[in-house]
XYZ file of C-alpha atoms in Angstrom:
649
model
C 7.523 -11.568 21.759
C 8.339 -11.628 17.932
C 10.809 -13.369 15.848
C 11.806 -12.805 12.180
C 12.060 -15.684 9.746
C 11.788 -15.521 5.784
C 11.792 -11.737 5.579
C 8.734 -11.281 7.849
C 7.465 -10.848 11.237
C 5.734 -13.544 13.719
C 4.044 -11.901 16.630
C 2.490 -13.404 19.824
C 0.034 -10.840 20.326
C -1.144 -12.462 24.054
C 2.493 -10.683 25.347
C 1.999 -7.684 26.716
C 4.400 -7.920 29.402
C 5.632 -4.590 28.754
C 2.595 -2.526 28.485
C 1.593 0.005 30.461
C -1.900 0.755 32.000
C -2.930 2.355 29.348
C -2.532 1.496 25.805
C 0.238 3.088 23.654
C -2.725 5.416 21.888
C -3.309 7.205 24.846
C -0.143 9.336 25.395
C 0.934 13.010 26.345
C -0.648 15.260 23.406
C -2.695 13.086 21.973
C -6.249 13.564 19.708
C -9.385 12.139 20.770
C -12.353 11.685 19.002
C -14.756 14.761 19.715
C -18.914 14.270 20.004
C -18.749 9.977 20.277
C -18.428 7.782 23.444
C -14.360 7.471 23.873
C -13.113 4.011 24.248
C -9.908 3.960 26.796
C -8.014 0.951 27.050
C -5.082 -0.900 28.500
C -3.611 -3.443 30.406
C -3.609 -4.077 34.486
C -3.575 -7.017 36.882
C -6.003 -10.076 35.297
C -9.584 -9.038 38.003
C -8.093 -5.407 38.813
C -10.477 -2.202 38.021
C -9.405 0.781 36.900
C -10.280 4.000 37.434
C -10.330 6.513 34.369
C -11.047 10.254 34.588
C -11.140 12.936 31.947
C -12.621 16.683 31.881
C -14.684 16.034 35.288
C -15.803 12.290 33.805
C -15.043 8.981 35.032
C -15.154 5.082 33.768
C -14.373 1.950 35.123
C -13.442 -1.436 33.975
C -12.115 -4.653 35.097
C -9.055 -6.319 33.566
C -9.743 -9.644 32.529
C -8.059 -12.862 32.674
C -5.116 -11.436 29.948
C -5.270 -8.257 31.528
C -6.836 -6.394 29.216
C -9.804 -3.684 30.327
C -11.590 -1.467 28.815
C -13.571 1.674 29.697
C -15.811 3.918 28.352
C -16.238 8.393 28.661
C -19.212 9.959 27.610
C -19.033 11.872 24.380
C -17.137 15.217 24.643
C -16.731 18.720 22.222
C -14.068 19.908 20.665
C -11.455 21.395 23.389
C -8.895 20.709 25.618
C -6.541 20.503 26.738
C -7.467 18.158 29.146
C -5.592 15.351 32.095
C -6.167 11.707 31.444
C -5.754 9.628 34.774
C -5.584 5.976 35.086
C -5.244 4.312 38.143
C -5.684 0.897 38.779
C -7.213 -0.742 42.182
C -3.780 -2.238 43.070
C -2.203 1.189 43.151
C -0.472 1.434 39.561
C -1.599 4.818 37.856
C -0.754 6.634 35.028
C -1.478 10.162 33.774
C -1.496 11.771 30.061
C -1.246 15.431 29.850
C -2.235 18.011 27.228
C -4.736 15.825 25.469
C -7.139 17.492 22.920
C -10.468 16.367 21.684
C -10.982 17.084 17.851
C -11.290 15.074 14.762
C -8.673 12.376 14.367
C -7.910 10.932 11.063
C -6.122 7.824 9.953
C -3.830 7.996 6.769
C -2.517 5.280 5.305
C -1.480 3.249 2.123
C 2.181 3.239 0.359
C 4.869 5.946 -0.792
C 3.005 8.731 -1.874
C 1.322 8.983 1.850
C 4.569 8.479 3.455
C 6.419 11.273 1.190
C 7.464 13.669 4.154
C 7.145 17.260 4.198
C 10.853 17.643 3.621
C 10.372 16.357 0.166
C 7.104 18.446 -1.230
C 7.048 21.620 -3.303
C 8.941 24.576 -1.108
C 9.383 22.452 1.802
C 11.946 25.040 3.490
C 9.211 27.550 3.690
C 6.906 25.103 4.473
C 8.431 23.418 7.297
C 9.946 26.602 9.158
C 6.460 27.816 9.230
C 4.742 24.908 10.136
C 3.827 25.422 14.081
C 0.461 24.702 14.688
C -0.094 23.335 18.599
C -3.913 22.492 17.166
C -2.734 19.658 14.768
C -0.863 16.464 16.328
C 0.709 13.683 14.293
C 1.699 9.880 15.531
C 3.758 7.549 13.008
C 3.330 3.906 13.136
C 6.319 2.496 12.349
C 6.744 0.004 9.571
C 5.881 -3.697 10.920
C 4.548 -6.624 9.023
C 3.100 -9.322 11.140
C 1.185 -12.625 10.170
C -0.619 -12.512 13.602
C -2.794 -9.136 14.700
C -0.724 -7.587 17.351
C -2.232 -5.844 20.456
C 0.045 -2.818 20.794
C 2.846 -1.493 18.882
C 5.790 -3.570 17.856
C 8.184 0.061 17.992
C 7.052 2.868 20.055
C 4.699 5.225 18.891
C 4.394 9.352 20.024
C 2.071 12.090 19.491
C 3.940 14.893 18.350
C 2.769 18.646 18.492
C 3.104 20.281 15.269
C 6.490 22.356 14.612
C 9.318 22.874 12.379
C 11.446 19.827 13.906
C 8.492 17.181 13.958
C 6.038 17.896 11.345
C 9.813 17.914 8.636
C 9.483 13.732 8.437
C 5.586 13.627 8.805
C 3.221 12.375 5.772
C 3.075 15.374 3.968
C 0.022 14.328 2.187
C -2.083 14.301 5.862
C -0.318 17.612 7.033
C -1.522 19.477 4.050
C -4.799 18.036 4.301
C -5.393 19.034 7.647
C -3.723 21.955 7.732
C -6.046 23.117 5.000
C -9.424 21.359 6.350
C -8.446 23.386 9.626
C -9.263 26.791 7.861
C -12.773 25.590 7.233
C -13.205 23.370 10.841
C -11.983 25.085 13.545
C -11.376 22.171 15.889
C -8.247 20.183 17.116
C -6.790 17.585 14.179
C -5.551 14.023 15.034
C -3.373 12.655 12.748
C -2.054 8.796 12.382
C 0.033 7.828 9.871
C -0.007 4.362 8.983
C 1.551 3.331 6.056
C 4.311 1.551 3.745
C 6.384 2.215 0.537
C 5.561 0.062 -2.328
C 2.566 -1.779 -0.408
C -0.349 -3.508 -1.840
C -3.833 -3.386 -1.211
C -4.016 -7.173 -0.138
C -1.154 -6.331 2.829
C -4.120 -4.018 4.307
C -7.012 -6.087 4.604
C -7.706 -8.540 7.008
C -7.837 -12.446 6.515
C -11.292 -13.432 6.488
C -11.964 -9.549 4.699
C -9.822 -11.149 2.290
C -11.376 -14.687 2.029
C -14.254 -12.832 1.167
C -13.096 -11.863 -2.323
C -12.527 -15.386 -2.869
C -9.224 -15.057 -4.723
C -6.771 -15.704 -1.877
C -8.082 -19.072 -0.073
C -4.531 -20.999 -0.775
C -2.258 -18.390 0.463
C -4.066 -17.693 3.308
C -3.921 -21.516 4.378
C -0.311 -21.031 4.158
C -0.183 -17.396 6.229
C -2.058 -19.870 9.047
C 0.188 -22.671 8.861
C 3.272 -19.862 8.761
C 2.061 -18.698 12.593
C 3.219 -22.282 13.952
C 5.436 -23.615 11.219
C 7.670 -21.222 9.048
C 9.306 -24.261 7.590
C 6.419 -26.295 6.413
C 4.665 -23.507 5.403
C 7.427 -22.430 3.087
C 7.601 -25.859 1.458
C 3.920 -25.757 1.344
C 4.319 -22.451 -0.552
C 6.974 -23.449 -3.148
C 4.003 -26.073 -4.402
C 1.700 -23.067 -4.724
C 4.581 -20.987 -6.928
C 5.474 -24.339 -8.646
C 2.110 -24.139 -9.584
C 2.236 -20.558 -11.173
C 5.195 -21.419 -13.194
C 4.065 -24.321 -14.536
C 1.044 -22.661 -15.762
C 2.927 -19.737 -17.789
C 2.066 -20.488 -21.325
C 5.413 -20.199 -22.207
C 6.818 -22.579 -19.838
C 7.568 -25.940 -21.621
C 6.398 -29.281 -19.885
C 9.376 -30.396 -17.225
C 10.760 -27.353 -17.128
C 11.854 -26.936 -13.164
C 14.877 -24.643 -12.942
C 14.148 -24.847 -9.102
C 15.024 -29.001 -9.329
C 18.722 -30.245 -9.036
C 18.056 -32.682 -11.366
C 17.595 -30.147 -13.999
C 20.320 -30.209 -16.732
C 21.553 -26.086 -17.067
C 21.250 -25.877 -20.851
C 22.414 -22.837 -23.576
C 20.106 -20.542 -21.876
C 21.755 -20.945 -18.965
C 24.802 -18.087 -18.713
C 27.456 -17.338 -16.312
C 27.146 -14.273 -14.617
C 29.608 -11.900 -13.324
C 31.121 -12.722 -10.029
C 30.412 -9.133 -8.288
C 26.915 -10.308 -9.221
C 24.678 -6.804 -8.386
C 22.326 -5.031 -10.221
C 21.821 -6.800 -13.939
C 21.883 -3.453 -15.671
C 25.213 -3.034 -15.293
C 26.378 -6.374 -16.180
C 27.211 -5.290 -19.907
C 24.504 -7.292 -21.382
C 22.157 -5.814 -24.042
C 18.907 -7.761 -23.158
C 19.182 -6.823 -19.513
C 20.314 -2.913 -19.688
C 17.106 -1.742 -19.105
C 15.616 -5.141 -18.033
C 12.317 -5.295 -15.681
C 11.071 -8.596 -15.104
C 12.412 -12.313 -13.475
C 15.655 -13.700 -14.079
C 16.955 -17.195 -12.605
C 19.989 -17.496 -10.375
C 21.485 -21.331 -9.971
C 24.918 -21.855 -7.995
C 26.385 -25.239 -6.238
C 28.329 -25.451 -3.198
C 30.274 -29.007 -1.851
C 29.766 -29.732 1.643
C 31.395 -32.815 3.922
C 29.431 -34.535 5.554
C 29.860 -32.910 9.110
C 28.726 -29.878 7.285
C 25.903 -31.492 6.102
C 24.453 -32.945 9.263
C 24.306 -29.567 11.069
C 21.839 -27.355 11.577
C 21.637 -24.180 9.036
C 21.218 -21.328 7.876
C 21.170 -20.193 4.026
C 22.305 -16.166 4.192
C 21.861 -13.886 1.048
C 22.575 -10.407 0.421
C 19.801 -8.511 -0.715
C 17.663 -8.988 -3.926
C 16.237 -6.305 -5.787
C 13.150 -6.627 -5.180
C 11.939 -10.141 -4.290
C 13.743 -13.659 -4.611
C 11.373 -17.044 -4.433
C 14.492 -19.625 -2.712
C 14.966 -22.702 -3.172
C 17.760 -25.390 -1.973
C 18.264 -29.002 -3.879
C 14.695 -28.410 -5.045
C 12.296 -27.529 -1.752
C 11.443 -24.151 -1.034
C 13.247 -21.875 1.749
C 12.375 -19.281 1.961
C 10.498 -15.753 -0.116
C 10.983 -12.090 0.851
C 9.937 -9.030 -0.276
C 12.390 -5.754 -0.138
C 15.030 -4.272 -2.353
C 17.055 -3.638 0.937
C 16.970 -6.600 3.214
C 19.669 -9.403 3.700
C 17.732 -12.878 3.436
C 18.480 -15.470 5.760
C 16.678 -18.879 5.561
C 16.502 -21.307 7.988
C 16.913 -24.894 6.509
C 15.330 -27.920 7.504
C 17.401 -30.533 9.190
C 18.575 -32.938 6.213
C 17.842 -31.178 3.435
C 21.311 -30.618 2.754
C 23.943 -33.714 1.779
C 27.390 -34.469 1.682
C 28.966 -33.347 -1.710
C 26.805 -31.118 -4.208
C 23.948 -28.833 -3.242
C 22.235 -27.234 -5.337
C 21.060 -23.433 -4.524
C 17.882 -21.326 -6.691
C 17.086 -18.156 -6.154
C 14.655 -16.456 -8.417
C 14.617 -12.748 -8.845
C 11.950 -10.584 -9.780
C 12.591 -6.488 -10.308
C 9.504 -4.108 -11.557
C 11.225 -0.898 -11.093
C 14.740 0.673 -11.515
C 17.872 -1.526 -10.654
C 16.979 -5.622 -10.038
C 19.430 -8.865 -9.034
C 20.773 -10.190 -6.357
C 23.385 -8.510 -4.643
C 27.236 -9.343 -5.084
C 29.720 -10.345 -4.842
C 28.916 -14.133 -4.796
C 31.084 -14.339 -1.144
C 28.234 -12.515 0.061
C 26.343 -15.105 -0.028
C 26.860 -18.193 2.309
C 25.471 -21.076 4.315
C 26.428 -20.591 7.965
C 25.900 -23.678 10.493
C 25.335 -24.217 14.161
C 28.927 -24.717 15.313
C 29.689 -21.108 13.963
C 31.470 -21.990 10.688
C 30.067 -21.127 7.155
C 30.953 -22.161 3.780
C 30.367 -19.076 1.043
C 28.523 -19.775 -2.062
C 31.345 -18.491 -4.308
C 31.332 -21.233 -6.931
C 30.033 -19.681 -10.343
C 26.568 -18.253 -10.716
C 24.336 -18.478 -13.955
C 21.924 -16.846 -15.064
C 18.623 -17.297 -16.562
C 16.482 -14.819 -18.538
C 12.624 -15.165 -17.922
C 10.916 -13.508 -21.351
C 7.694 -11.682 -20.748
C 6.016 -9.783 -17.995
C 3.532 -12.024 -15.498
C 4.219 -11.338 -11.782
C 3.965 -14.349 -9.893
C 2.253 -14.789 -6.695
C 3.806 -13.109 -3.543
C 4.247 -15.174 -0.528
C 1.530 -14.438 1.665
C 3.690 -13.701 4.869
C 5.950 -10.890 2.759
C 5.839 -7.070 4.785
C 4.531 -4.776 1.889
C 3.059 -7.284 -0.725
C 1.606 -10.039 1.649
C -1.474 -10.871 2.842
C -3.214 -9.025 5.737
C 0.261 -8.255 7.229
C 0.152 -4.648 7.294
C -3.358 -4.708 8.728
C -1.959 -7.164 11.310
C 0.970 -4.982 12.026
C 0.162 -1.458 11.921
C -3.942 -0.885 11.810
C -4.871 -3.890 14.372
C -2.347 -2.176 17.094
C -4.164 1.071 16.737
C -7.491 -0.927 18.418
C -10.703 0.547 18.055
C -9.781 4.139 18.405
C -12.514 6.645 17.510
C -11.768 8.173 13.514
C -13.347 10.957 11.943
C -12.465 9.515 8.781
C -9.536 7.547 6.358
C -7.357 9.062 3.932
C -6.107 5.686 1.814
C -3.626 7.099 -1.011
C -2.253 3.596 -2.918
C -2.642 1.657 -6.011
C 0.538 1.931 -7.206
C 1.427 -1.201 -6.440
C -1.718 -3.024 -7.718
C -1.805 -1.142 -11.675
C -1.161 -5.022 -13.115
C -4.299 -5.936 -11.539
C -6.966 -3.323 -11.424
C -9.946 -6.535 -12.497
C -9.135 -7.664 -8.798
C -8.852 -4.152 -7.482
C -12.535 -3.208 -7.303
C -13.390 -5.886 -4.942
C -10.194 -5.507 -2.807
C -11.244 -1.964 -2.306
C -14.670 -2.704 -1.306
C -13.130 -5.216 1.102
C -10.809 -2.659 3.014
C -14.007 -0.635 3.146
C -16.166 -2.985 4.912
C -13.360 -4.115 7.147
C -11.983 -1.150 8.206
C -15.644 -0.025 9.256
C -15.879 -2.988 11.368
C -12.986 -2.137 13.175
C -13.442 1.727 13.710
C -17.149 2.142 12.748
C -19.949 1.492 10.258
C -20.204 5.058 9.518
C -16.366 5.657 9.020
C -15.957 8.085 6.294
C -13.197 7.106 3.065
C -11.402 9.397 1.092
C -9.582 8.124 -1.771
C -6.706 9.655 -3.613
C -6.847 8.564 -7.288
C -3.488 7.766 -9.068
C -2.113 10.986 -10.308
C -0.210 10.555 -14.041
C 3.326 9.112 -14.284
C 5.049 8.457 -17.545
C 5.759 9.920 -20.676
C 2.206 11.173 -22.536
C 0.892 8.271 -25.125
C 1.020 9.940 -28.734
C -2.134 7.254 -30.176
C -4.749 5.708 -27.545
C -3.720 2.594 -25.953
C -4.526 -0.187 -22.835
C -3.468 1.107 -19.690
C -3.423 -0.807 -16.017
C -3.037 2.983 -14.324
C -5.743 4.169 -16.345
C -7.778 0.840 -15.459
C -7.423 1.073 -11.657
C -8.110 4.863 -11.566
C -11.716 4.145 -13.140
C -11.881 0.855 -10.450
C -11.293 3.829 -7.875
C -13.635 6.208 -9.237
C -16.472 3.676 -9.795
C -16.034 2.498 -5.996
C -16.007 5.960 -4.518
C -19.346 6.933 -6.623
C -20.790 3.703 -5.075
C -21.099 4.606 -1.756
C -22.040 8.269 -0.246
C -19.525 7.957 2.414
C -16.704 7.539 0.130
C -15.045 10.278 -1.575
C -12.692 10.857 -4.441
C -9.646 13.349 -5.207
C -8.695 13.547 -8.430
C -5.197 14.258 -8.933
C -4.611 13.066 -12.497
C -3.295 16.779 -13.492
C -0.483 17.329 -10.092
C 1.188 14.162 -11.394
C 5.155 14.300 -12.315
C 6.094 12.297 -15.662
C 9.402 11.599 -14.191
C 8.889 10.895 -10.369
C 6.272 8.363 -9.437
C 6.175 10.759 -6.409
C 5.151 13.883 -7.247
C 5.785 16.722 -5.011
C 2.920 18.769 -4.942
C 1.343 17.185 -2.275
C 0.036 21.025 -0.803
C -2.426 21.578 -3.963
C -3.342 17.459 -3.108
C -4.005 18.495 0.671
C -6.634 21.124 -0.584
C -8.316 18.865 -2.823
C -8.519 16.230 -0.244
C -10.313 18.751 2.238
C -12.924 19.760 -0.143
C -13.428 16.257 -0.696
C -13.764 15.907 3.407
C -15.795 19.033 3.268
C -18.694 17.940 1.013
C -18.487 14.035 2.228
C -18.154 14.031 6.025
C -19.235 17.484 6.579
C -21.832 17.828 4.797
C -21.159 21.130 2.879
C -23.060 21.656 -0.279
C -19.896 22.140 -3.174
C -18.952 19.623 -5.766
C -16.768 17.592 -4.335
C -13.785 17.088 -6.893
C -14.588 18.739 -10.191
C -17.042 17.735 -13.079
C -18.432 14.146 -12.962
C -19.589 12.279 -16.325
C -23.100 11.716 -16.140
C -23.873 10.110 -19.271
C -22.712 9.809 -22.617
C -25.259 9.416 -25.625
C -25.734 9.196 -29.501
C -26.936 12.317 -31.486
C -26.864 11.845 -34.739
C -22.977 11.512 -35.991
C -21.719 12.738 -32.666
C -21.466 11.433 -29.048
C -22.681 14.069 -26.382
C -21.125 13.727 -22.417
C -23.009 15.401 -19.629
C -21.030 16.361 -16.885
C -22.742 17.249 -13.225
C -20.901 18.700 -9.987
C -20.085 21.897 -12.037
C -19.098 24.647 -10.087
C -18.448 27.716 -13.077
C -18.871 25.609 -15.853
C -17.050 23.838 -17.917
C -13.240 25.366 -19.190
C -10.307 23.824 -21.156
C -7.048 24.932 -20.841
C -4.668 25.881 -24.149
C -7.112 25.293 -27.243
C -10.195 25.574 -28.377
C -11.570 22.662 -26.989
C -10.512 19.581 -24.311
C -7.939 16.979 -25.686
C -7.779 14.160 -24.425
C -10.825 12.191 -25.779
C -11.452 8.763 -27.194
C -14.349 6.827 -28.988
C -13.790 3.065 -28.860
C -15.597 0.183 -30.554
C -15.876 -2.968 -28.276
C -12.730 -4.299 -28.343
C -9.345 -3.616 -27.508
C -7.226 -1.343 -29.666
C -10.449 0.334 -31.346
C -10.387 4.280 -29.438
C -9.643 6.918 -31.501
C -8.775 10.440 -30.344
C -12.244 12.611 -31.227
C -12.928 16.750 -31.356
C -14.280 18.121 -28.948
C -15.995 21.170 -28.064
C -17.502 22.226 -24.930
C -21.655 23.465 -24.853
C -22.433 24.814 -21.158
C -22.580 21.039 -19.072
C -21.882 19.045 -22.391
C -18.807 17.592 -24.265
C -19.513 17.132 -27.972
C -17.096 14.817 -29.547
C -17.444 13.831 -33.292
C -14.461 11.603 -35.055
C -14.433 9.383 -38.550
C -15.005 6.496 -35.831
C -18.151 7.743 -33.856
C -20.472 5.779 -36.105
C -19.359 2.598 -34.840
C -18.004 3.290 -31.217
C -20.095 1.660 -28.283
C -18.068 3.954 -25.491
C -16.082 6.987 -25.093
C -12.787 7.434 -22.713
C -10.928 10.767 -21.528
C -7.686 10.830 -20.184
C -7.052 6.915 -21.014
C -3.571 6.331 -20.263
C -0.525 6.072 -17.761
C 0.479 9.983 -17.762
C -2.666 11.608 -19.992
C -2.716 15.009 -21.076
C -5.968 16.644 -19.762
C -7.370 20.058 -20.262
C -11.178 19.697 -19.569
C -11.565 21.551 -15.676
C -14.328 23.565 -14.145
C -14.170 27.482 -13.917
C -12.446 26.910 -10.117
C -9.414 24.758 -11.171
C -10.778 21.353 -10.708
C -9.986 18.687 -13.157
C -12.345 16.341 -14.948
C -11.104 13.200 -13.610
C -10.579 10.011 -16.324
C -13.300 7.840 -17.014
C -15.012 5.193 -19.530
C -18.155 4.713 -20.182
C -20.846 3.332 -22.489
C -22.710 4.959 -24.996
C -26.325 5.082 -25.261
C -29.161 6.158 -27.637
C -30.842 9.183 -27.030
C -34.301 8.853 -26.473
């Protein structure tokens, strides 16, 4: 049973009252994990046993007192197809045809995993030659939960690969597969598991994410939002109260949130087909990202105000912090979704009542949507009074996200992981593909450890030995013309740093298939290759460099700074001059690098510039959408990097 309240998703995960014997995982055409143990589960009867047979071996296990059992095959090769039979002592059974054992990977993260085929480089070619009965694909559909859920909240199905099913499938783990399966010849699993615009937090587990030691408040709310939405709401609008209070350009008293609150000059009238603040004709906001105040009043009898309610919104582009005569209501993440906010009974009074919304857009159009009779309060006995009085508006200068409310889909706390990894169980994996970071470039100093946290949590779901390859943020932008800070550029080194910390993790550099002018870029085939060389040398085992030339060290000789690179394969090439572009020497501080010459020397990088004297460490490719030229003699990039200079010995 699940219910939806302030934009998110609260799931009873003891009702399975409509699950079958065996868990949604185990369908017609589906992937198991070849040469490990295989883990069947489901539900039955609390005390029945169950019977499970596959390719001449059988299991038991005994439901317990929920009705959940669980059974265990010996270890089988790659093959199939095989019959999976479950059949339970009181006489239910169920059977699963066509099922494969092979190498089954989970991919997962936000849009640049979900980007279907139909949207990649060629895809018409692509697609009506895509009919492969040796790779199978399942979607988990987009849930956000603040409780783990045992099975699926929407129906899951493995699909055989053809033109009609593989045309809305992650094109990211197609390609990847499709080109690892040239090099492993067995059957290829594929789950997709992942969400547009998503954070890293929404993907890690509570007490994973306790662990980092940054999220202890918001996760006391997420608990208290299981039982009570309402008081965890009001708990919540302390914790953002908080946050705004502490902006250092927020003046002492200032509470646009509180009735009380006088509206002063900066307060404006907006338009009354409200909608995206672009188009509202005012300079400031034509091209505005950021947070901008919304403040209305509606009268109400006092019948009205005795009732039961419900505040209703139209959607705000792309997440609204609520409030209503100065307690919180309600917080929701989505560009898309109505908001509708339960209200506690007598919050609301007869005569003036006072409703805050607070908008925050980081990309493209932002507001709330219009026009203002969109917006209403609707109460118990079926009537509704519309917030149509006038709006105003409030600009918030500056950039400084606040907090997102902990129980928000895509940029909560653990709610993805509760919502579409935990349902997946403990099925066996070959290995992750996690493509994301998008959505965490204003925060790549918390990144590092976030990462490392996914890592160690997702291996004590499916496996200490589970296998990670990440996809490094490709470029997006318009090139920098002088060196410069950059949050992309600081969360692609977080990402390289963690992958080169652990042999099981892998890296795909992808800083060169970027598009400046579509945060999605299409060439998601060239990304599948890279991936499965990256697969290849990590869980394979094959001796290749794994994802083109590595920095090994950088040193001082003489007037010039010298950078090794290792995991050559050809040597070392750049692409349309003499030597690589694309290189900086910095000082200590911020807004010290300096582009520097360089010229290539078999493994080595030589880079001299007026500032090499004094810098203390060298960057390449240091910025949102670099321009990079340095590759080996196959094709693969140099990925970006900083690091510190030493004296050679």
């Amino acid at each position: 049973m699940a219910f939806s309240f302030c934009g998110a998703t609260v799931a009873h995960a003891a009702d399975d009252s409509g699950a079958t014997l065996l868990h949604a995982m185990f369908q017609d055409h589906a992937v198991l994990q070849r040469d490990r143990p295989i883990r069947i589960w489901g539900h039955a009867q609390p005390g029945e046993e169950v019977r499970i047979a596959l390719a001449g071996a059988r299991a038991r296990g005994r439901a317990d007192e929920t009705g959940r059992w669980e059974a265990r095959l010996p270890a089988l090769a790659a093959g199939g197809p095989y019959t999976l039979v479950a059949t339970a002592s009181g006489g239910t059974a169920q059977t699963v045809d066509d099922v494969l054992v092979g190498d089954v990977w989970l991919c997962s993260g936000q849009s640049n995993i979900v980007l279907q085929v139909h949207r990649t480089l060629d895809s018409r070619a692509e697609i009506a030659g895509a009919d492969n009965d040796m790779i199978r694909m399942l979607t988990v559909g987009e849930t956000g939960s603040v409780v783990p859920l045992q099975t699926f909240a929407e129906p899951v199905r493995w699909l055989k690969t053809n033109p009609e099913t593989v045309r809305d499938f992650s094109a990211t783990c197609y390609y990847f597969a499709r080109e690892l399966q040239k090099r492993i010849d067995v059957p290829m699993g594929l789950i997709s598991a992942a969400w547009g615009g998503s954070r890293i937090q929404a993907w890690i587990r509570d007490d994973a994410l306790r662990t980092t030691g940054d999220y202890d408040a918001e996760l006391d709310v997420l608990a208290l939002y299981a039982d009570d939405p309402v008081a965890a709401v009001a708990d919540w609008g302390g914790v953002w109260a908080e946050w705004w209070r502490g902006r250092s350009d927020v003046a002492a008293g200032d509470e646009p949130w509180n009735p009380a609150a006088a509206a002063g000059a900066d307060w404006r009238e907006a338009p009354r087909e409200l909608g995206a603040w672009e188009r509202w004709g005012v300079p400031e906001l034509a091209e505005f990202d950021g947070m901008v105040w919304y403040r209305t009043t509606v009268k109400l009898t006092a019948q009205q105000a005795a009732q039961d309610a419900l505040l209703a919104l139209g959607p705000a582009d792309e997440m609204d912090m609520t409030w209503v005569n100065g307690r919180a209501v309600g917080s929701t993440y989505g560009a898309g979704d109505a908001r509708e906010y339960r209200l506690p009974r007598g919050l609301l009074r007869e005569g003036d009542n006072v409703v805050v919304v607070n908008v925050l857009d980081t990309y493209r159009d932002g507001g709330l949507a219009g026009p203002a009779s969109r917006h209403a309060l609707r109460f118990d006995d079926g009537s509704s009074v519309p917030l149509d009085d006038a709006w105003r508006y409030r600009v918030v200068p500056g950039v400084d996200w606040p907090p997102r409310a902990p129980w928000q889909s895509a940029a909560g706390l653990s709610t993805l992981y509760n919502g579409m990894i935990a349902p997946i169980g403990r099925y066996d994996l070959r290995g992750v593909v996690w493509y994301q970071g998008e959505s965490n470039t204003f925060e790549a100093d918390r990144y590092r450890g976030l990462l490392q946290a996914l890592r160690r949590d997702w291996r004590a779901r499916f496996g200490a030995g589970l296998p990670l390859l990440v996809v490094q943020l490709p470029g997006y932008g318009m090139p920098a013309t002088q060196p410069a800070e950059s949050g992309w550029a600081e969360l692609r080194e977080v990402q390289r740093l963690t992958a080169a910390e652990d042999p099981l993790t892998g890296l795909a550099v992808t800083i060169d298939i970027g598009d400046r002018y579509d945060v999605h870029p299409p060439n998601k085939q060239e990304l599948g290759r890279r991936l499965a060389r990256v697969a290849r040398h990590v869980v394979y085992g094959e001796q290749l460099p794994p994802s083109g030339p590595v920095p090994r060290s950088a040193t001082r000789e003489g007037e010039a700074v010298v950078v090794r690179f290792g995991d050559l394969d050809e040597g070392l090439v750049a692409y349309g001059a003499d030597g690589p572009i694309g290189f900086e020497l910095c000082a200590a501080g911020a807004g010290t690098c300096r582009y520097a010459n360089a010229r290539i020397d078999r493994d080595r990088v030589t880079l001299r510039a007026p500032s090499a004297p004094a810098a203390t460490r060298v960057r390449y490719c240091w910025a949102d959408s670099p321009i990079c030229t340095l590759y080996d003699g196959t094709g693969l990039p140099a990925g970006p990097f900083e690091m510190e200079i030493s004296v050679a010995p």
